[in-house]
mmCIF file of C-alpha atoms and ligand atoms in Angstrom:
data_model
loop_
_atom_site.group_PDB
_atom_site.id
_atom_site.type_symbol
_atom_site.label_atom_id
_atom_site.label_comp_id
_atom_site.label_asym_id
_atom_site.label_seq_id
_atom_site.Cartn_x
_atom_site.Cartn_y
_atom_site.Cartn_z
ATOM 1 C CA MET A 1 15.183 -6.048 76.612
ATOM 2 C CA ARG A 2 16.988 -8.257 74.190
ATOM 3 C CA ILE A 3 15.618 -11.378 75.732
ATOM 4 C CA ARG A 4 12.124 -9.987 75.325
ATOM 5 C CA ARG A 5 12.676 -9.320 71.653
ATOM 6 C CA TYR A 6 13.969 -12.880 71.103
ATOM 7 C CA ALA A 7 11.041 -14.325 73.058
ATOM 8 C CA ALA A 8 8.609 -12.333 70.723
ATOM 9 C CA ILE A 9 10.406 -13.763 67.672
ATOM 10 C CA ILE A 10 10.163 -17.303 69.040
ATOM 11 C CA VAL A 11 6.460 -16.881 69.868
ATOM 12 C CA THR A 12 5.785 -15.580 66.296
ATOM 13 C CA TYR A 13 7.689 -18.411 64.872
ATOM 14 C CA LEU A 14 5.796 -20.986 66.901
ATOM 15 C CA MET A 15 2.469 -19.398 65.967
ATOM 16 C CA PHE A 16 3.293 -19.403 62.232
ATOM 17 C CA GLY A 17 4.738 -22.839 62.485
ATOM 18 C CA VAL A 18 1.518 -24.290 64.013
ATOM 19 C CA SER A 19 -0.630 -22.671 61.259
ATOM 20 C CA VAL A 20 1.526 -24.226 58.551
ATOM 21 C CA LEU A 21 1.556 -27.624 60.310
ATOM 22 C CA SER A 22 -2.167 -27.718 60.531
ATOM 23 C CA VAL A 23 -2.574 -27.871 56.699
ATOM 24 C CA GLN A 24 0.539 -29.823 56.109
ATOM 25 C CA GLY A 25 0.097 -33.289 54.544
ATOM 26 C CA GLN A 26 -3.507 -32.775 53.379
ATOM 27 C CA VAL A 27 -3.715 -33.385 49.598
ATOM 28 C CA THR A 28 -6.410 -31.738 47.680
ATOM 29 C CA ALA A 29 -7.304 -33.176 44.136
ATOM 30 C CA ILE A 30 -9.202 -31.051 41.711
ATOM 31 C CA LYS A 31 -11.051 -32.878 38.906
ATOM 32 C CA ALA A 32 -11.155 -30.307 36.070
ATOM 33 C CA GLY A 33 -13.602 -30.920 33.246
ATOM 34 C CA ARG A 34 -11.583 -28.581 31.159
ATOM 35 C CA LEU A 35 -8.305 -27.013 32.050
ATOM 36 C CA VAL A 36 -7.199 -23.805 30.311
ATOM 37 C CA ASP A 37 -3.582 -22.783 29.866
ATOM 38 C CA PRO A 38 -3.844 -19.022 29.065
ATOM 39 C CA ASP A 39 -0.097 -18.843 27.894
ATOM 40 C CA THR A 40 -0.828 -21.143 24.968
ATOM 41 C CA GLY A 41 -4.489 -20.344 24.555
ATOM 42 C CA THR A 42 -5.410 -24.050 24.786
ATOM 43 C CA ALA A 43 -7.737 -26.198 26.970
ATOM 44 C CA ALA A 44 -7.221 -29.854 27.968
ATOM 45 C CA ARG A 45 -10.111 -32.240 28.874
ATOM 46 C CA ASN A 46 -10.546 -34.132 32.108
ATOM 47 C CA GLN A 47 -7.395 -33.124 34.069
ATOM 48 C CA VAL A 48 -6.527 -33.694 37.655
ATOM 49 C CA ILE A 49 -4.581 -31.132 39.750
ATOM 50 C CA LEU A 50 -2.891 -32.332 42.896
ATOM 51 C CA ILE A 51 -2.304 -29.707 45.643
ATOM 52 C CA GLU A 52 -0.365 -29.993 48.818
ATOM 53 C CA ASN A 53 0.752 -27.267 51.290
ATOM 54 C CA GLY A 54 -0.686 -24.591 49.074
ATOM 55 C CA LYS A 55 1.188 -25.564 45.944
ATOM 56 C CA ILE A 56 0.396 -27.632 42.843
ATOM 57 C CA THR A 57 2.443 -30.836 42.997
ATOM 58 C CA ALA A 58 1.158 -32.477 39.727
ATOM 59 C CA VAL A 59 -1.189 -31.784 36.746
ATOM 60 C CA GLY A 60 -2.342 -34.441 34.220
ATOM 61 C CA SER A 61 -5.013 -36.673 32.955
ATOM 62 C CA GLY A 62 -5.524 -39.974 34.688
ATOM 63 C CA LEU A 63 -3.365 -39.029 37.787
ATOM 64 C CA ALA A 64 -3.924 -41.283 40.646
ATOM 65 C CA ILE A 65 -5.685 -39.583 43.484
ATOM 66 C CA PRO A 66 -3.929 -40.362 46.813
ATOM 67 C CA ALA A 67 -6.061 -42.039 49.535
ATOM 68 C CA GLY A 68 -7.418 -39.539 52.028
ATOM 69 C CA ALA A 69 -7.158 -36.674 49.491
ATOM 70 C CA LYS A 70 -9.954 -34.026 49.501
ATOM 71 C CA VAL A 71 -11.580 -34.254 46.101
ATOM 72 C CA VAL A 72 -12.964 -31.060 44.600
ATOM 73 C CA ASP A 73 -15.152 -32.100 41.600
ATOM 74 C CA LEU A 74 -15.105 -29.416 38.917
ATOM 75 C CA SER A 75 -15.648 -31.876 36.128
ATOM 76 C CA ARG A 76 -18.502 -29.792 34.746
ATOM 77 C CA MET A 77 -16.487 -26.582 34.928
ATOM 78 C CA THR A 78 -13.693 -24.959 33.138
ATOM 79 C CA VAL A 79 -10.631 -24.477 35.426
ATOM 80 C CA LEU A 80 -7.981 -21.788 34.941
ATOM 81 C CA PRO A 81 -5.444 -19.781 36.796
ATOM 82 C CA GLY A 82 -6.644 -16.935 39.132
ATOM 83 C CA LEU A 83 -6.963 -13.525 37.634
ATOM 84 C CA PHE A 84 -4.790 -10.409 38.071
ATOM 85 C CA ASP A 85 -5.710 -6.761 38.413
ATOM 86 C CA CYS A 86 -2.509 -4.735 37.975
ATOM 87 C CA HIS A 87 -4.146 -1.328 38.856
ATOM 88 C CA SER A 88 -6.151 -1.261 42.059
ATOM 89 C CA HIS A 89 -6.673 1.151 44.911
ATOM 90 C CA LEU A 90 -7.998 -1.162 47.574
ATOM 91 C CA CYS A 91 -7.879 1.385 50.423
ATOM 92 C CA THR A 92 -9.736 4.119 48.551
ATOM 93 C CA THR A 93 -13.469 4.038 47.849
ATOM 94 C CA VAL A 94 -14.848 7.307 46.676
ATOM 95 C CA PRO A 95 -18.624 7.447 47.669
ATOM 96 C CA GLU A 96 -21.393 8.090 45.250
ATOM 97 C CA SER A 97 -22.410 11.222 47.026
ATOM 98 C CA ASN A 98 -19.066 12.972 46.144
ATOM 99 C CA ARG A 99 -16.863 11.619 43.469
ATOM 100 C CA ASP A 100 -13.897 13.864 44.470
ATOM 101 C CA LEU A 101 -10.766 11.846 45.333
ATOM 102 C CA PHE A 102 -9.209 14.751 47.272
ATOM 103 C CA THR A 103 -12.285 15.112 49.473
ATOM 104 C CA ALA A 104 -12.525 11.462 50.182
ATOM 105 C CA ASP A 105 -8.880 11.175 51.129
ATOM 106 C CA MET A 106 -9.293 14.215 53.543
ATOM 107 C CA LYS A 107 -12.463 12.849 55.200
ATOM 108 C CA GLN A 108 -11.744 9.158 55.704
ATOM 109 C CA SER A 109 -9.615 8.092 58.599
ATOM 110 C CA SER A 110 -6.820 5.513 58.206
ATOM 111 C CA ALA A 111 -8.918 3.092 60.213
ATOM 112 C CA TYR A 112 -11.868 3.488 57.883
ATOM 113 C CA ARG A 113 -9.715 3.059 54.838
ATOM 114 C CA ALA A 114 -8.206 -0.102 56.333
ATOM 115 C CA ILE A 115 -11.695 -1.473 56.707
ATOM 116 C CA LEU A 116 -12.429 -0.481 53.007
ATOM 117 C CA GLY A 117 -9.325 -2.302 52.012
ATOM 118 C CA THR A 118 -10.411 -5.349 53.873
ATOM 119 C CA ALA A 119 -13.780 -5.397 52.193
ATOM 120 C CA ASN A 120 -12.453 -4.588 48.810
ATOM 121 C CA ALA A 121 -9.662 -7.251 49.082
ATOM 122 C CA LYS A 122 -12.287 -9.907 49.894
ATOM 123 C CA ALA A 123 -14.559 -8.832 47.053
ATOM 124 C CA MET A 124 -11.677 -8.962 44.548
ATOM 125 C CA LEU A 125 -10.713 -12.496 45.694
ATOM 126 C CA GLU A 126 -14.237 -13.734 45.532
ATOM 127 C CA SER A 127 -14.559 -12.477 41.935
ATOM 128 C CA GLY A 128 -11.513 -14.495 41.005
ATOM 129 C CA PHE A 129 -8.696 -12.029 41.468
ATOM 130 C CA THR A 130 -6.025 -13.901 43.212
ATOM 131 C CA THR A 131 -3.271 -11.365 42.713
ATOM 132 C CA VAL A 132 -3.572 -7.533 42.769
ATOM 133 C CA ARG A 133 -1.086 -4.689 42.274
ATOM 134 C CA ASP A 134 -2.184 -1.918 44.468
ATOM 135 C CA VAL A 135 -0.823 1.412 43.061
ATOM 136 C CA GLY A 136 -1.143 3.837 45.853
ATOM 137 C CA ASN A 137 -3.718 6.134 47.465
ATOM 138 C CA ALA A 138 -3.551 4.149 50.658
ATOM 139 C CA GLY A 139 -2.676 6.890 53.118
ATOM 140 C CA LEU A 140 0.267 6.264 55.288
ATOM 141 C CA TYR A 141 1.070 2.617 54.104
ATOM 142 C CA ILE A 142 -2.326 1.100 54.916
ATOM 143 C CA ASP A 143 -1.666 -1.097 51.941
ATOM 144 C CA THR A 144 1.417 -2.707 53.613
ATOM 145 C CA SER A 145 -0.764 -3.484 56.720
ATOM 146 C CA LEU A 146 -3.513 -4.929 54.490
ATOM 147 C CA ARG A 147 -1.016 -7.082 52.600
ATOM 148 C CA ASN A 148 0.514 -8.334 55.862
ATOM 149 C CA ALA A 149 -2.955 -9.135 57.301
ATOM 150 C CA ILE A 150 -3.673 -11.182 54.156
ATOM 151 C CA ASP A 151 -0.318 -12.861 54.176
ATOM 152 C CA GLN A 152 -0.723 -13.817 57.787
ATOM 153 C CA GLN A 153 -4.270 -15.245 56.891
ATOM 154 C CA ILE A 154 -6.014 -12.888 59.319
ATOM 155 C CA ILE A 155 -8.337 -11.793 56.509
ATOM 156 C CA PRO A 156 -8.997 -13.216 52.905
ATOM 157 C CA GLY A 157 -7.642 -11.373 50.107
ATOM 158 C CA PRO A 158 -5.454 -11.574 46.971
ATOM 159 C CA THR A 159 -1.756 -11.544 46.907
ATOM 160 C CA ILE A 160 -0.866 -7.884 46.880
ATOM 161 C CA ILE A 161 2.075 -6.069 45.250
ATOM 162 C CA ASN A 162 1.627 -2.747 46.774
ATOM 163 C CA ALA A 163 3.137 0.621 45.906
ATOM 164 C CA GLY A 164 3.012 2.529 49.256
ATOM 165 C CA ARG A 165 2.960 6.279 48.750
ATOM 166 C CA ILE A 166 2.808 7.641 45.118
ATOM 167 C CA ILE A 167 5.901 9.491 44.140
ATOM 168 C CA ALA A 168 5.207 12.718 42.177
ATOM 169 C CA PRO A 169 6.330 16.186 41.330
ATOM 170 C CA PHE A 170 5.117 18.819 43.900
ATOM 171 C CA GLY A 171 1.372 18.630 44.418
ATOM 172 C CA GLY A 172 0.936 15.091 43.277
ATOM 173 C CA GLN A 173 -2.532 14.695 41.758
ATOM 174 C CA TYR A 174 -4.033 17.584 43.809
ATOM 175 C CA HIS A 175 -4.401 21.389 43.311
ATOM 176 C CA LEU A 176 -3.332 22.769 46.657
ATOM 177 C CA GLN A 177 -3.883 26.108 48.313
ATOM 178 C CA PRO A 178 -0.730 27.859 49.423
ATOM 179 C CA GLU A 179 -2.027 28.085 52.940
ATOM 180 C CA ARG A 180 -3.178 24.417 52.914
ATOM 181 C CA ARG A 181 -0.149 22.747 51.384
ATOM 182 C CA ASP A 182 -0.176 19.932 53.902
ATOM 183 C CA LEU A 183 -3.512 18.616 52.659
ATOM 184 C CA GLY A 184 -1.683 16.630 50.008
ATOM 185 C CA GLN A 185 -0.154 14.541 52.749
ATOM 186 C CA PRO A 186 0.236 11.636 53.288
ATOM 187 C CA GLU A 187 -1.151 10.448 49.886
ATOM 188 C CA TYR A 188 1.809 11.601 47.865
ATOM 189 C CA LEU A 189 5.536 11.764 48.410
ATOM 190 C CA TYR A 190 6.707 14.892 46.632
ATOM 191 C CA ALA A 191 10.052 14.369 44.875
ATOM 192 C CA ASP A 192 11.474 17.075 42.582
ATOM 193 C CA THR A 193 15.173 16.776 43.053
ATOM 194 C CA ARG A 194 17.291 13.595 42.610
ATOM 195 C CA ASP A 195 17.886 13.484 46.363
ATOM 196 C CA GLU A 196 14.135 13.586 47.028
ATOM 197 C CA MET A 197 13.471 10.865 44.533
ATOM 198 C CA ARG A 198 16.103 8.543 45.932
ATOM 199 C CA LYS A 199 14.860 9.293 49.553
ATOM 200 C CA ALA A 200 11.244 8.736 48.488
ATOM 201 C CA ILE A 201 12.032 5.362 46.935
ATOM 202 C CA ARG A 202 14.005 4.280 49.913
ATOM 203 C CA GLU A 203 11.277 5.354 52.353
ATOM 204 C CA ASN A 204 8.649 3.574 50.385
ATOM 205 C CA VAL A 205 10.648 0.282 50.226
ATOM 206 C CA HIS A 206 11.530 0.580 53.904
ATOM 207 C CA PHE A 207 7.827 0.837 54.690
ATOM 208 C CA GLY A 208 6.907 -2.169 52.664
ATOM 209 C CA ALA A 209 6.389 -1.046 49.079
ATOM 210 C CA ARG A 210 6.888 -3.815 46.514
ATOM 211 C CA VAL A 211 6.614 -1.573 43.610
ATOM 212 C CA ILE A 212 7.229 2.066 42.926
ATOM 213 C CA LYS A 213 4.364 4.163 41.511
ATOM 214 C CA ILE A 214 5.103 7.546 40.054
ATOM 215 C CA VAL A 215 2.778 10.141 38.641
ATOM 216 C CA VAL A 216 4.607 11.543 35.578
ATOM 217 C CA ASP A 217 2.338 14.272 34.231
ATOM 218 C CA ASP A 218 -0.546 15.605 36.260
ATOM 219 C CA GLN A 219 1.088 18.976 36.752
ATOM 220 C CA PRO A 220 2.389 21.405 34.169
ATOM 221 C CA TYR A 221 5.917 20.342 35.220
ATOM 222 C CA ILE A 222 6.484 16.682 34.439
ATOM 223 C CA TYR A 223 9.085 14.117 35.003
ATOM 224 C CA SER A 224 11.778 14.065 32.252
ATOM 225 C CA VAL A 225 13.292 11.052 30.636
ATOM 226 C CA ASP A 226 16.354 11.537 32.760
ATOM 227 C CA ASP A 227 14.295 11.845 36.027
ATOM 228 C CA ILE A 228 12.513 8.641 35.112
ATOM 229 C CA LYS A 229 15.769 6.815 34.119
ATOM 230 C CA PHE A 230 17.085 7.848 37.604
ATOM 231 C CA ILE A 231 14.011 6.567 39.307
ATOM 232 C CA VAL A 232 14.027 3.340 37.500
ATOM 233 C CA GLN A 233 17.727 2.755 38.420
ATOM 234 C CA GLU A 234 17.099 3.636 41.989
ATOM 235 C CA ALA A 235 14.131 1.392 42.274
ATOM 236 C CA ALA A 236 16.012 -1.423 40.589
ATOM 237 C CA ASN A 237 18.865 -0.981 43.170
ATOM 238 C CA ALA A 238 16.127 -1.705 45.830
ATOM 239 C CA GLY A 239 14.829 -4.679 43.902
ATOM 240 C CA VAL A 240 11.411 -3.152 42.756
ATOM 241 C CA LYS A 241 9.855 -2.066 39.394
ATOM 242 C CA VAL A 242 8.292 1.236 38.492
ATOM 243 C CA ALA A 243 4.712 1.830 37.317
ATOM 244 C CA ALA A 244 4.143 5.222 35.811
ATOM 245 C CA HIS A 245 0.835 7.050 35.649
ATOM 246 C CA CYS A 246 0.741 8.873 32.392
ATOM 247 C CA MET A 247 -2.102 11.085 31.211
ATOM 248 C CA THR A 248 -0.399 13.005 28.349
ATOM 249 C CA GLU A 249 1.429 11.966 25.181
ATOM 250 C CA GLN A 250 4.676 13.569 26.314
ATOM 251 C CA GLY A 251 4.448 11.944 29.805
ATOM 252 C CA ALA A 252 3.898 8.560 28.186
ATOM 253 C CA LYS A 253 6.807 9.063 25.785
ATOM 254 C CA ASN A 254 9.167 10.002 28.679
ATOM 255 C CA ALA A 255 8.015 7.013 30.700
ATOM 256 C CA ALA A 256 8.525 4.669 27.702
ATOM 257 C CA GLU A 257 11.975 6.112 27.028
ATOM 258 C CA GLY A 258 12.866 6.126 30.632
ATOM 259 C CA GLY A 259 12.295 2.325 30.767
ATOM 260 C CA VAL A 260 9.456 1.994 33.391
ATOM 261 C CA ALA A 261 7.951 -1.451 33.796
ATOM 262 C CA SER A 262 4.388 -0.301 32.991
ATOM 263 C CA ILE A 263 2.585 2.743 31.713
ATOM 264 C CA GLU A 264 -0.755 3.271 33.611
ATOM 265 C CA HIS A 265 -3.790 4.665 31.704
ATOM 266 C CA GLY A 266 -1.753 6.028 28.742
ATOM 267 C CA PHE A 267 -5.000 6.896 27.066
ATOM 268 C CA ARG A 268 -3.656 9.722 25.051
ATOM 269 C CA MET A 269 -0.779 7.637 23.544
ATOM 270 C CA SER A 270 -0.185 8.041 19.837
ATOM 271 C CA ASP A 271 0.847 5.190 17.636
ATOM 272 C CA GLU A 272 4.287 6.549 17.931
ATOM 273 C CA ALA A 273 4.313 6.391 21.692
ATOM 274 C CA LEU A 274 2.892 2.925 21.648
ATOM 275 C CA THR A 275 5.609 1.767 19.287
ATOM 276 C CA LEU A 276 8.216 3.320 21.571
ATOM 277 C CA ALA A 277 6.641 1.359 24.484
ATOM 278 C CA LYS A 278 6.715 -1.850 22.526
ATOM 279 C CA ARG A 279 10.291 -1.269 21.538
ATOM 280 C CA ASN A 280 11.370 -0.812 25.112
ATOM 281 C CA ASN A 281 9.249 -3.744 26.553
ATOM 282 C CA VAL A 282 7.142 -1.399 28.501
ATOM 283 C CA VAL A 283 3.738 -2.991 29.403
ATOM 284 C CA LEU A 284 0.560 -0.953 29.002
ATOM 285 C CA VAL A 285 -1.875 -1.197 31.928
ATOM 286 C CA GLY A 286 -4.526 0.590 30.085
ATOM 287 C CA THR A 287 -7.309 0.837 32.810
ATOM 288 C CA ASP A 288 -9.776 0.780 29.840
ATOM 289 C CA PHE A 289 -12.888 2.236 31.260
ATOM 290 C CA THR A 290 -16.198 0.789 30.126
ATOM 291 C CA LEU A 291 -18.895 3.196 29.318
ATOM 292 C CA ALA A 292 -20.619 2.372 32.480
ATOM 293 C CA ALA A 293 -17.440 2.875 34.603
ATOM 294 C CA ALA A 294 -16.716 6.112 32.867
ATOM 295 C CA GLY A 295 -20.256 7.189 34.014
ATOM 296 C CA TYR A 296 -19.495 6.043 37.604
ATOM 297 C CA LEU A 297 -16.730 8.690 37.648
ATOM 298 C CA GLY A 298 -19.449 11.212 37.733
ATOM 299 C CA LEU A 299 -18.917 12.573 34.269
ATOM 300 C CA PRO A 300 -21.871 13.906 32.226
ATOM 301 C CA PRO A 301 -23.004 11.247 29.761
ATOM 302 C CA ASP A 302 -21.571 12.887 26.589
ATOM 303 C CA ILE A 303 -18.131 13.410 28.300
ATOM 304 C CA ALA A 304 -18.150 9.847 29.686
ATOM 305 C CA LYS A 305 -18.826 8.615 26.132
ATOM 306 C CA GLN A 306 -15.887 10.595 24.768
ATOM 307 C CA PHE A 307 -13.617 9.378 27.615
ATOM 308 C CA HIS A 308 -14.593 5.788 27.009
ATOM 309 C CA ASP A 309 -14.209 6.088 23.201
ATOM 310 C CA VAL A 310 -10.690 7.403 23.625
ATOM 311 C CA PHE A 311 -9.849 4.293 25.723
ATOM 312 C CA ILE A 312 -11.320 1.811 23.213
ATOM 313 C CA ASP A 313 -9.514 3.524 20.337
ATOM 314 C CA ARG A 314 -6.171 3.314 22.220
ATOM 315 C CA LEU A 315 -6.865 -0.301 23.192
ATOM 316 C CA ARG A 316 -7.505 -1.234 19.564
ATOM 317 C CA ARG A 317 -4.312 0.493 18.420
ATOM 318 C CA ALA A 318 -2.151 -0.904 21.201
ATOM 319 C CA TYR A 319 -3.332 -4.404 20.302
ATOM 320 C CA LYS A 320 -2.612 -3.816 16.542
ATOM 321 C CA ILE A 321 0.795 -2.446 17.238
ATOM 322 C CA GLY A 322 1.542 -5.304 19.601
ATOM 323 C CA VAL A 323 2.366 -3.704 22.808
ATOM 324 C CA THR A 324 2.337 -6.103 25.708
ATOM 325 C CA MET A 325 -0.720 -5.354 27.940
ATOM 326 C CA ALA A 326 -1.752 -6.348 31.440
ATOM 327 C CA PHE A 327 -5.212 -6.033 32.909
ATOM 328 C CA GLY A 328 -5.743 -3.086 35.226
ATOM 329 C CA THR A 329 -8.967 -1.357 36.224
ATOM 330 C CA ASP A 330 -8.531 1.742 38.491
ATOM 331 C CA THR A 331 -11.902 1.055 40.105
ATOM 332 C CA PHE A 332 -11.902 3.373 43.170
ATOM 333 C CA PHE A 333 -15.526 4.288 43.316
ATOM 334 C CA ALA A 334 -18.556 2.869 45.090
ATOM 335 C CA VAL A 335 -21.522 1.808 42.942
ATOM 336 C CA ALA A 336 -24.789 0.587 44.283
ATOM 337 C CA GLY A 337 -25.316 -3.055 43.648
ATOM 338 C CA GLU A 338 -21.710 -3.791 42.776
ATOM 339 C CA ASP A 339 -18.598 -4.595 44.762
ATOM 340 C CA ARG A 340 -14.940 -4.019 43.873
ATOM 341 C CA GLY A 341 -14.715 -7.464 42.277
ATOM 342 C CA THR A 342 -17.738 -7.294 40.053
ATOM 343 C CA LEU A 343 -16.633 -3.802 38.994
ATOM 344 C CA ALA A 344 -13.210 -4.923 38.171
ATOM 345 C CA VAL A 345 -14.248 -7.909 36.087
ATOM 346 C CA SER A 346 -16.802 -5.772 34.103
ATOM 347 C CA PHE A 347 -13.741 -4.021 32.505
ATOM 348 C CA ILE A 348 -13.722 -7.168 30.162
ATOM 349 C CA ASP A 349 -16.470 -5.333 28.257
ATOM 350 C CA SER A 350 -14.046 -2.856 26.933
ATOM 351 C CA PHE A 351 -11.815 -5.694 25.531
ATOM 352 C CA VAL A 352 -14.887 -7.245 23.935
ATOM 353 C CA GLU A 353 -15.846 -3.951 22.383
ATOM 354 C CA ALA A 354 -12.367 -3.309 21.076
ATOM 355 C CA GLY A 355 -12.421 -6.750 19.358
ATOM 356 C CA ILE A 356 -9.595 -8.290 21.309
ATOM 357 C CA PRO A 357 -9.724 -12.006 20.929
ATOM 358 C CA ALA A 358 -10.729 -13.919 24.082
ATOM 359 C CA LYS A 359 -7.406 -15.855 24.232
ATOM 360 C CA ASP A 360 -5.439 -12.573 24.251
ATOM 361 C CA THR A 361 -7.729 -10.961 26.856
ATOM 362 C CA LEU A 362 -7.215 -13.999 29.029
ATOM 363 C CA LYS A 363 -3.381 -13.733 28.679
ATOM 364 C CA ILE A 364 -3.653 -9.998 29.490
ATOM 365 C CA MET A 365 -5.451 -11.028 32.806
ATOM 366 C CA THR A 366 -3.087 -13.758 33.808
ATOM 367 C CA THR A 367 0.309 -14.658 32.100
ATOM 368 C CA ASN A 368 1.232 -11.067 30.980
ATOM 369 C CA ALA A 369 0.191 -9.691 34.348
ATOM 370 C CA ALA A 370 2.196 -12.273 36.365
ATOM 371 C CA LYS A 371 5.312 -11.318 34.369
ATOM 372 C CA LEU A 372 4.805 -7.657 34.921
ATOM 373 C CA LEU A 373 4.465 -8.253 38.684
ATOM 374 C CA GLY A 374 7.438 -10.445 38.744
ATOM 375 C CA VAL A 375 5.545 -13.416 40.277
ATOM 376 C CA GLU A 376 5.468 -15.653 37.117
ATOM 377 C CA LYS A 377 7.640 -18.318 38.774
ATOM 378 C CA GLN A 378 5.075 -18.581 41.723
ATOM 379 C CA ARG A 379 1.709 -17.573 40.366
ATOM 380 C CA GLY A 380 -0.341 -17.139 37.180
ATOM 381 C CA ALA A 381 -0.212 -20.742 35.787
ATOM 382 C CA ILE A 382 -1.570 -24.144 36.776
ATOM 383 C CA LYS A 383 1.708 -26.044 36.718
ATOM 384 C CA ALA A 384 3.517 -28.154 39.313
ATOM 385 C CA GLY A 385 5.611 -25.912 41.640
ATOM 386 C CA GLN A 386 3.244 -22.848 41.395
ATOM 387 C CA PHE A 387 1.007 -21.782 44.244
ATOM 388 C CA ALA A 388 -2.559 -23.179 43.808
ATOM 389 C CA ASP A 389 -4.385 -19.994 42.683
ATOM 390 C CA ILE A 390 -7.200 -21.570 40.811
ATOM 391 C CA ILE A 391 -10.661 -20.467 39.696
ATOM 392 C CA ALA A 392 -13.471 -22.100 37.776
ATOM 393 C CA THR A 393 -16.156 -20.824 35.324
ATOM 394 C CA PRO A 394 -19.234 -22.409 33.838
ATOM 395 C CA GLU A 395 -17.990 -22.023 30.223
ATOM 396 C CA ASN A 396 -14.645 -22.015 28.463
ATOM 397 C CA PRO A 397 -13.297 -18.351 28.585
ATOM 398 C CA LEU A 398 -11.273 -19.078 25.394
ATOM 399 C CA GLU A 399 -14.662 -19.238 23.644
ATOM 400 C CA ASN A 400 -16.638 -16.759 25.839
ATOM 401 C CA ILE A 401 -14.592 -14.345 27.875
ATOM 402 C CA GLN A 402 -17.774 -13.086 29.631
ATOM 403 C CA THR A 403 -17.919 -16.307 31.620
ATOM 404 C CA LEU A 404 -15.246 -14.755 33.792
ATOM 405 C CA LYS A 405 -18.070 -12.669 35.346
ATOM 406 C CA LYS A 406 -19.507 -15.945 36.616
ATOM 407 C CA VAL A 407 -16.591 -17.332 38.620
ATOM 408 C CA SER A 408 -18.039 -19.877 40.856
ATOM 409 C CA PHE A 409 -14.896 -21.466 42.474
ATOM 410 C CA VAL A 410 -11.925 -19.627 43.851
ATOM 411 C CA MET A 411 -8.897 -21.134 45.508
ATOM 412 C CA LYS A 412 -5.960 -19.106 46.695
ATOM 413 C CA THR A 413 -2.671 -20.697 47.831
ATOM 414 C CA GLY A 414 -4.492 -24.086 48.104
ATOM 415 C CA LYS A 415 -7.392 -22.708 50.287
ATOM 416 C CA ILE A 416 -10.889 -22.787 48.964
ATOM 417 C CA ILE A 417 -12.364 -19.287 49.165
ATOM 418 C CA ARG A 418 -15.609 -19.941 47.383
ATOM 419 C CA SER A 419 -17.288 -22.949 45.830
ATOM 420 C CA THR A 420 -20.844 -21.884 45.217
ATOM 421 C CA ASP A 421 -22.551 -20.173 42.416
ATOM 422 C CA LYS A 422 -22.683 -16.414 42.753
HETATM 423 ZN ZN1 LIG B 1 -5.257 4.782 39.539
#
């Protein structure tokens, strides 16, 4: 038995080793007409980026291109780091025919949701999102399997930081019937006592979660500051951060005081709650719904408008107060003529409408997000030592952020995903 296990490990190692060897030594040189550094909000002309074994080895003007290198000519384009979406649900797509999340979760098999995840991951990557934080609603760890399949290069997709099952007070985000209490499973891990919270975190981490997602306040009973502090500490002990879904003012205040890494949505946050988040270095992942996206939720037009206006107002105030923000979309619905990637990038419209300067929006979509996800040393910048997650646009996004909707070149970990106009 033991011998067979070792044999399996050796075979896996050999297979992985071969796939690494096949790309080893090949140098790729990207000629960038303009290279944007989102961290500083600057662009440099005529830069060369050298890439080997999936990583950037050198960046500069007038760099010698080694003989035999594969040259990618983007000299008429603007080149920048890949984008981040910090709030996705790749393994959930609610159909247009019925926008109810509960029903979709009930009706779709895990196999079908894995296929949805595969298609959504590919679409996100093709639109320029090279890293995604997936915050639950992925059945029984379908997200972990999706991440593994991408990491093993079985399918194309972004780097995924996944949450596993969402941890929440009893009921999660559903409204159950007493005789149908199991219908909430397996989407949510109910945790009301400290023991249940600790167990839920450990179970999640064991089954592959790289971040803990909690729902603070979708029931009349909400997680307290002490509950959240306990969860943050337990998660930290396991090496992961906490993302907190907050729909109410009190929920957001509890999360900010409890020291979570990020508040998701937070659309009811007052200036006071935003100031508290800023003081505690809590990042806001605002999922700022555009007017169109609010309509896609199935809301009547006047309600969709109100919903959207609340988001825009909170986005403006968060920017003014100076809360650190990271881009997140929460697009979990199917829309005819759009895919998950085009829908996600359309959320830029809210930032434009709120008057956020392009350089700040770009930072929110790259540098800030990389820090929140804890990958800033590996991804999110075009610098020597970083993985080559690189995209290109026809115009300079520092001048026209809308050009991010026209990403025409995508490279992830040194591999070209797309290089044609969309
Ligand atoms: Zn969400």
